[in-house]
Coordinates of C-alpha atoms in Angstrom, one line a residue:
X1310 CA 34.5 39.2 -31.4
X1311 CA 32.8 37.5 -28.7
X1312 CA 31.6 39.2 -25.1
X1313 CA 31.6 37.2 -22.3
X1314 CA 29.2 38.0 -19.5
X1315 CA 29.9 36.9 -16.0
X1316 CA 27.8 34.1 -14.4
X1317 CA 26.1 37.1 -12.2
X1318 CA 24.9 39.1 -15.4
X1319 CA 21.6 39.8 -15.4
X1320 CA 19.0 39.5 -18.3
X1321 CA 19.2 43.7 -18.0
X1322 CA 22.8 43.8 -18.3
X1323 CA 22.6 41.2 -21.4
X1324 CA 19.9 43.7 -22.9
X1325 CA 22.5 46.9 -22.4
X1326 CA 25.5 45.1 -24.0
X1327 CA 23.4 43.9 -27.0
X1328 CA 21.9 47.7 -26.9
X1329 CA 25.0 49.3 -27.3
X1330 CA 26.5 47.1 -29.7
X1331 CA 23.5 47.5 -32.0
X1332 CA 23.9 51.7 -31.7
X1333 CA 27.6 51.0 -32.7
X1334 CA 26.4 48.8 -35.7
X1335 CA 27.2 45.7 -34.9
X1336 CA 24.9 42.8 -35.2
X1337 CA 24.4 40.6 -31.9
X1338 CA 24.1 37.0 -31.4
X1339 CA 23.7 35.8 -27.7
X1340 CA 24.0 32.2 -27.0
X1341 CA 22.6 31.4 -23.5
X1342 CA 24.1 29.0 -21.6
X1343 CA 23.4 26.8 -18.4
X1344 CA 26.1 28.9 -16.5
X1345 CA 27.4 32.0 -18.3
X1346 CA 26.1 34.1 -21.6
X1347 CA 28.1 35.1 -24.5
X1348 CA 27.2 37.6 -27.2
X1349 CA 28.7 37.3 -30.6
X1350 CA 29.2 40.8 -32.2
X1351 CA 29.5 40.8 -36.0
X1352 CA 30.8 44.2 -37.4
X1353 CA 33.7 46.7 -38.3
X1354 CA 35.8 46.2 -34.8
X1355 CA 37.3 49.6 -35.5
X1356 CA 34.0 51.2 -34.6
X1357 CA 34.0 49.5 -30.7
X1358 CA 35.8 50.7 -28.0
X1359 CA 36.7 47.7 -26.3
X1360 CA 37.3 49.6 -22.6
X1361 CA 33.7 51.4 -23.2
X1362 CA 32.3 47.9 -23.4
X1363 CA 34.5 46.0 -21.0
X1364 CA 33.5 48.2 -18.1
X1365 CA 29.7 47.8 -18.6
X1366 CA 27.8 45.9 -15.7
X1367 CA 28.1 42.2 -16.4
X1368 CA 31.0 41.8 -18.9
X1369 CA 33.4 39.3 -17.8
X1370 CA 35.9 39.5 -20.9
X1371 CA 35.8 40.4 -24.9
X1372 CA 37.5 37.5 -26.9
X1373 CA 38.4 38.2 -30.5
X1374 CA 37.4 35.6 -33.1
X1375 CA 40.5 35.4 -35.5
X1376 CA 38.9 32.8 -38.0
X1377 CA 36.8 34.5 -41.2
X1378 CA 34.0 32.4 -40.2
X1379 CA 32.7 33.8 -36.7
X1380 CA 29.4 32.2 -35.4
X1381 CA 30.0 29.0 -36.9
X1382 CA 33.4 28.7 -35.5
X1383 CA 34.5 26.6 -32.0
X1384 CA 35.5 30.2 -30.7
X1385 CA 32.2 31.3 -30.7
X1386 CA 30.3 28.2 -29.5
X1387 CA 32.6 25.6 -27.6
X1388 CA 30.1 22.8 -27.4
X1389 CA 28.7 20.8 -30.0
X1390 CA 25.2 22.1 -31.6
X1391 CA 22.6 19.8 -31.8
X1392 CA 19.8 20.4 -34.4
X1393 CA 16.7 19.4 -33.1
X1394 CA 14.4 17.9 -35.8
X1395 CA 10.8 17.2 -34.5
X1396 CA 12.4 15.4 -31.8
X1397 CA 15.4 13.8 -34.2
X1398 CA 18.8 14.8 -32.8
X1399 CA 21.3 15.4 -34.9
X1400 CA 24.9 16.1 -33.6
X1401 CA 24.4 13.8 -30.2
X1402 CA 25.3 10.3 -29.4
X1403 CA 23.0 8.9 -31.8
X1404 CA 23.9 8.6 -35.7
X1405 CA 21.0 10.1 -37.8
X1406 CA 20.3 8.2 -41.3
X1407 CA 18.5 9.8 -43.7
X1408 CA 17.4 7.4 -46.7
X1409 CA 15.1 7.5 -49.6
X1410 CA 15.3 8.0 -53.5
X1411 CA 17.2 11.1 -55.3
X1412 CA 14.1 12.0 -56.8
X1413 CA 10.3 11.8 -56.2
X1414 CA 9.1 10.1 -59.6
X1415 CA 5.7 9.1 -58.3
X1416 CA 3.4 8.1 -55.4
X1417 CA 3.4 4.3 -55.3
X1418 CA 7.5 4.0 -55.7
X1419 CA 8.1 6.7 -53.1
X1420 CA 5.9 5.8 -50.6
X1421 CA 6.8 2.1 -50.9
X1422 CA 10.4 3.0 -50.3
X1423 CA 9.5 5.3 -47.5
X1424 CA 7.8 2.4 -45.7
X1425 CA 10.9 0.1 -46.2
X1426 CA 13.3 2.8 -45.2
X1427 CA 11.4 3.0 -42.2
X1428 CA 11.4 -0.5 -41.5
X1429 CA 15.1 -0.6 -41.7
X1430 CA 15.6 1.9 -38.6
X1431 CA 16.1 5.4 -41.0
X1432 CA 15.1 8.2 -38.7
X1433 CA 14.6 10.9 -41.6
X1434 CA 13.2 10.6 -45.3
X1435 CA 14.7 12.2 -48.1
X1436 CA 13.9 13.0 -51.7
X1437 CA 14.1 15.6 -54.5
X1438 CA 11.2 17.7 -55.8
X1439 CA 13.1 20.4 -57.5
X1440 CA 16.4 18.3 -58.9
X1441 CA 19.2 20.7 -60.6
X1442 CA 20.5 18.6 -63.3
X1443 CA 23.3 19.1 -65.5
X1444 CA 21.5 18.6 -68.5
X1445 CA 18.6 20.6 -69.1
X1446 CA 17.0 17.8 -70.7
X1447 CA 17.2 15.5 -67.7
X1448 CA 14.4 15.0 -65.3
X1449 CA 13.6 17.9 -63.0
X1450 CA 11.8 16.9 -60.6
X1451 CA 7.9 16.7 -59.8
X1452 CA 8.1 20.4 -57.8
X1453 CA 5.1 20.6 -55.5
X1454 CA 3.5 17.9 -56.8
X1455 CA 6.6 16.1 -55.1
X1456 CA 6.5 17.8 -52.0
X1457 CA 2.6 16.4 -51.5
X1458 CA 4.0 13.2 -52.2
X1459 CA 6.3 13.5 -49.4
X1460 CA 4.1 15.1 -47.0
X1461 CA 1.8 12.2 -47.5
X1462 CA 4.6 9.7 -46.9
X1463 CA 5.2 11.6 -43.6
X1464 CA 2.1 11.3 -42.4
X1465 CA 2.1 7.3 -43.6
X1466 CA 5.8 6.8 -41.8
X1467 CA 6.2 9.6 -39.1
X1468 CA 9.8 10.2 -40.9
X1469 CA 10.7 13.7 -40.8
X1470 CA 11.5 15.3 -44.4
X1471 CA 14.6 16.4 -46.0
X1472 CA 14.5 18.0 -49.5
X1473 CA 16.4 20.4 -51.9
X1474 CA 15.7 24.1 -52.4
X1475 CA 17.4 25.4 -55.6
X1476 CA 15.6 28.8 -56.1
X1477 CA 15.0 31.8 -53.6
X1478 CA 11.8 32.2 -55.0
X1479 CA 10.6 28.6 -53.7
X1480 CA 12.2 28.7 -50.2
X1481 CA 8.6 29.7 -48.7
X1482 CA 7.3 26.9 -50.7
X1483 CA 9.6 24.3 -49.8
X1484 CA 9.7 25.0 -46.1
X1485 CA 6.0 25.0 -45.6
X1486 CA 6.6 20.9 -46.6
X1487 CA 9.9 19.6 -45.4
X1488 CA 11.5 19.7 -42.1
X1489 CA 15.0 20.1 -43.2
X1490 CA 15.5 22.7 -46.2
X1491 CA 18.5 21.2 -48.1
X1492 CA 21.3 23.2 -50.1
X1493 CA 22.7 21.2 -53.0
X1494 CA 26.7 21.1 -53.3
X1495 CA 26.0 23.7 -56.6
X1496 CA 24.2 26.2 -54.5
X1497 CA 26.7 26.0 -51.8
X1498 CA 27.9 29.5 -53.1
X1499 CA 24.6 30.8 -54.0
X1500 CA 24.9 33.6 -51.3
X1501 CA 21.3 34.9 -51.7
X1502 CA 19.7 31.4 -51.4
X1503 CA 21.9 31.2 -48.4
X1504 CA 20.7 34.2 -46.9
X1505 CA 17.0 33.7 -47.6
X1506 CA 17.2 30.4 -46.0
X1507 CA 18.8 31.6 -43.1
X1508 CA 15.8 33.8 -42.6
X1509 CA 13.7 30.8 -41.4
X1510 CA 14.0 28.8 -38.5
X1511 CA 13.6 25.7 -40.3
X1512 CA 17.1 23.2 -40.0
X1513 CA 19.4 23.3 -43.3
X1514 CA 21.6 20.8 -44.4
X1515 CA 24.4 22.4 -46.3
X1516 CA 26.3 20.1 -48.8
X1517 CA 30.1 20.6 -49.5
X1518 CA 30.7 22.3 -53.1
X1519 CA 32.2 20.2 -55.9
X1520 CA 35.6 21.8 -54.9
X1521 CA 34.9 23.8 -52.0
X1522 CA 38.1 24.1 -49.3
X1523 CA 36.7 23.7 -45.7
X1524 CA 36.9 27.2 -45.0
X1525 CA 34.7 28.4 -47.9
X1526 CA 32.2 25.6 -46.6
X1527 CA 32.1 26.8 -43.2
X1528 CA 31.9 30.3 -44.7
X1529 CA 28.7 29.4 -46.7
X1530 CA 27.3 28.1 -43.4
X1531 CA 28.2 31.5 -41.7
X1532 CA 26.0 33.3 -44.4
X1533 CA 22.9 31.2 -43.0
X1534 CA 23.9 31.6 -39.5
X1535 CA 24.2 35.5 -39.6
X1536 CA 21.0 35.7 -40.8
X1537 CA 19.6 34.3 -37.6
X1538 CA 19.2 30.7 -38.1
X1539 CA 21.7 28.4 -36.4
X1540 CA 20.0 25.2 -37.2
X1541 CA 22.8 24.4 -39.8
X1542 CA 24.2 20.6 -40.5
X1543 CA 26.8 20.1 -42.8
X1544 CA 27.0 17.5 -45.3
X1545 CA 30.5 15.9 -46.7
X1546 CA 29.3 14.4 -50.4
X1547 CA 32.4 14.2 -51.9
X1548 CA 34.9 16.6 -53.8
X1549 CA 36.0 16.6 -57.4
X1550 CA 39.5 15.5 -58.2
X1551 CA 41.5 14.3 -60.8
X1552 CA 40.0 10.8 -59.7
X1553 CA 38.0 8.8 -62.1
X1554 CA 37.0 5.8 -60.8
X1555 CA 34.5 7.4 -58.4
X1556 CA 31.7 9.9 -58.7
X1557 CA 33.6 12.1 -56.5
X1558 CA 36.5 11.8 -53.9
X1559 CA 35.4 11.7 -50.5
X1560 CA 36.9 13.9 -47.9
X1561 CA 36.5 11.7 -44.8
X1562 CA 39.4 13.6 -43.1
X1563 CA 36.9 16.6 -43.2
X1564 CA 34.7 15.1 -40.4
X1565 CA 37.6 15.7 -37.9
X1566 CA 38.8 18.7 -39.1
X1567 CA 35.3 20.5 -39.2
X1568 CA 34.9 19.0 -35.3
X1569 CA 38.0 21.0 -34.7
X1570 CA 37.1 24.0 -36.5
X1571 CA 33.2 24.5 -35.8
X1572 CA 30.1 23.2 -33.5
X1573 CA 28.0 22.4 -36.4
X1574 CA 27.1 18.8 -36.8
X1575 CA 28.5 17.1 -40.0
X1576 CA 27.1 14.1 -42.0
X1577 CA 28.3 12.3 -45.2
X1578 CA 26.5 11.3 -48.5
X1579 CA 28.1 8.2 -49.4
X1580 CA 25.8 7.8 -52.6
X1581 CA 26.8 11.2 -54.4
X1582 CA 30.4 10.6 -52.9
X1583 CA 31.1 7.3 -54.8
X1584 CA 28.3 6.9 -57.6
X1585 CA 28.1 3.3 -57.1
X1586 CA 26.1 1.3 -54.5
X1587 CA 28.9 -1.1 -54.4
X1588 CA 31.0 1.5 -52.4
X1589 CA 28.2 3.0 -50.0
X1590 CA 28.3 0.4 -47.2
X1591 CA 32.1 0.6 -46.7
X1592 CA 32.1 4.6 -47.0
X1593 CA 28.9 4.9 -44.5
X1594 CA 31.2 2.7 -42.0
X1595 CA 34.2 5.0 -42.6
X1596 CA 32.5 7.8 -41.8
X1597 CA 30.7 6.6 -38.4
X1598 CA 34.0 5.6 -37.8
X1599 CA 35.8 9.2 -38.2
X1600 CA 33.0 10.9 -36.1
X1601 CA 30.5 11.8 -38.5
X1602 CA 26.8 12.4 -36.8
X1603 CA 25.0 11.1 -39.5
X1604 CA 24.2 9.6 -43.2
X1605 CA 22.4 10.5 -46.1
X1606 CA 22.2 7.7 -48.1
X1607 CA 19.9 6.8 -51.6
X1608 CA 17.5 4.2 -51.4
X1609 CA 15.1 3.2 -54.3
X1610 CA 12.4 0.2 -54.4
X1611 CA 14.1 -0.4 -58.1
X1612 CA 17.2 1.4 -58.9
X1613 CA 16.8 0.2 -62.7
X1614 CA 14.0 1.8 -63.4
X1615 CA 14.9 5.1 -61.4
X1616 CA 14.7 8.5 -63.4
X1617 CA 17.7 10.0 -61.6
X1618 CA 20.8 8.6 -59.9
X1619 CA 19.8 4.9 -60.1
X1620 CA 23.7 3.1 -60.1
X1621 CA 24.2 4.9 -56.5
X1622 CA 20.9 3.7 -55.0
X1623 CA 20.6 0.9 -52.5
X1624 CA 17.8 -1.7 -52.7
X1625 CA 15.7 -1.5 -49.5
X1626 CA 17.0 -5.0 -48.5
X1627 CA 20.7 -3.9 -49.2
X1628 CA 19.8 -0.7 -47.0
X1629 CA 18.7 -2.9 -44.3
X1630 CA 21.8 -4.8 -44.3
X1631 CA 23.6 -2.2 -44.3
X1632 CA 22.1 -0.6 -41.2
X1633 CA 22.6 -3.4 -39.1
X1634 CA 26.6 -3.4 -40.0
X1635 CA 26.6 0.1 -38.8
X1636 CA 25.1 -0.6 -35.9
X1637 CA 28.3 -2.8 -34.7
X1638 CA 30.6 0.3 -35.8
X1639 CA 28.6 2.9 -33.8
X1640 CA 28.9 0.8 -30.9
X1641 CA 32.4 0.3 -31.2
X1642 CA 33.2 4.2 -31.2
X1643 CA 30.7 4.7 -28.3
X1644 CA 27.6 5.8 -30.6
X1645 CA 24.3 4.3 -31.1
X1646 CA 21.9 4.2 -34.3

């Protein structure tokens, strides 16, 4: 539930309410607004005497949250969350584009690609140092050596970094290098991993699971936020259906639905969604038109030689063209790129 504090409530009033809720076994999550403060209270409502709380100094009202996801919901926070990644804001008027290879294969290719996506207008550099693959014999990533290459590319280009973590044992290591921790589709319901990244203040990019409903996706985000990390970015990357013409079926309808149900920003991965570079441009434009706050696009200097997901990677020249096309769509819907 949400405890809405009055406009005249003092910091002492807020602290007293939080202290009382904690004594009753509730976890509190205050949001300090420009006019009012609200306190999210997560726990067993049977333990709460609402009349006792409602009569405390500074309390204006108590509002129950009906959705199973609490801290993720619009009921908890009506204004959209803007996640700040070292000065790059995700969830505002600007469409943020993340781009780069699926996997970090070697320093030369990665840094060359990083320079080219930067030149084309990308805001954040992607790349996988740890790669969860369907086959145990496929390229699994360079691990910490890959993270070091990413850090060097950031130093050269100034781009912020996003990379995936696949194991609780690696969260501290990945967090020490990257600017955004990515949780992949296969790990969307790896609850121990979600709780672990929730302990860090580092922004988290949470991809939708292979066959996850929107509610399950938002519940996964709830695990992260409930541990104290409110910097969550949702990523629609296509879900598994009976269709075989594309790698996955892109659910663009999820964007306005998530925007209605949740305050979190949402981006789209058109590369994993289709599995084919030919459809990335059209899908990217559709994502921007339907309200996405950003895109994460695979770009590789030489896709034919890529060790991972080459068929869905754009060449830098094509990526530059797509960026120009996206600027027109963004302008048409009142956004910038």
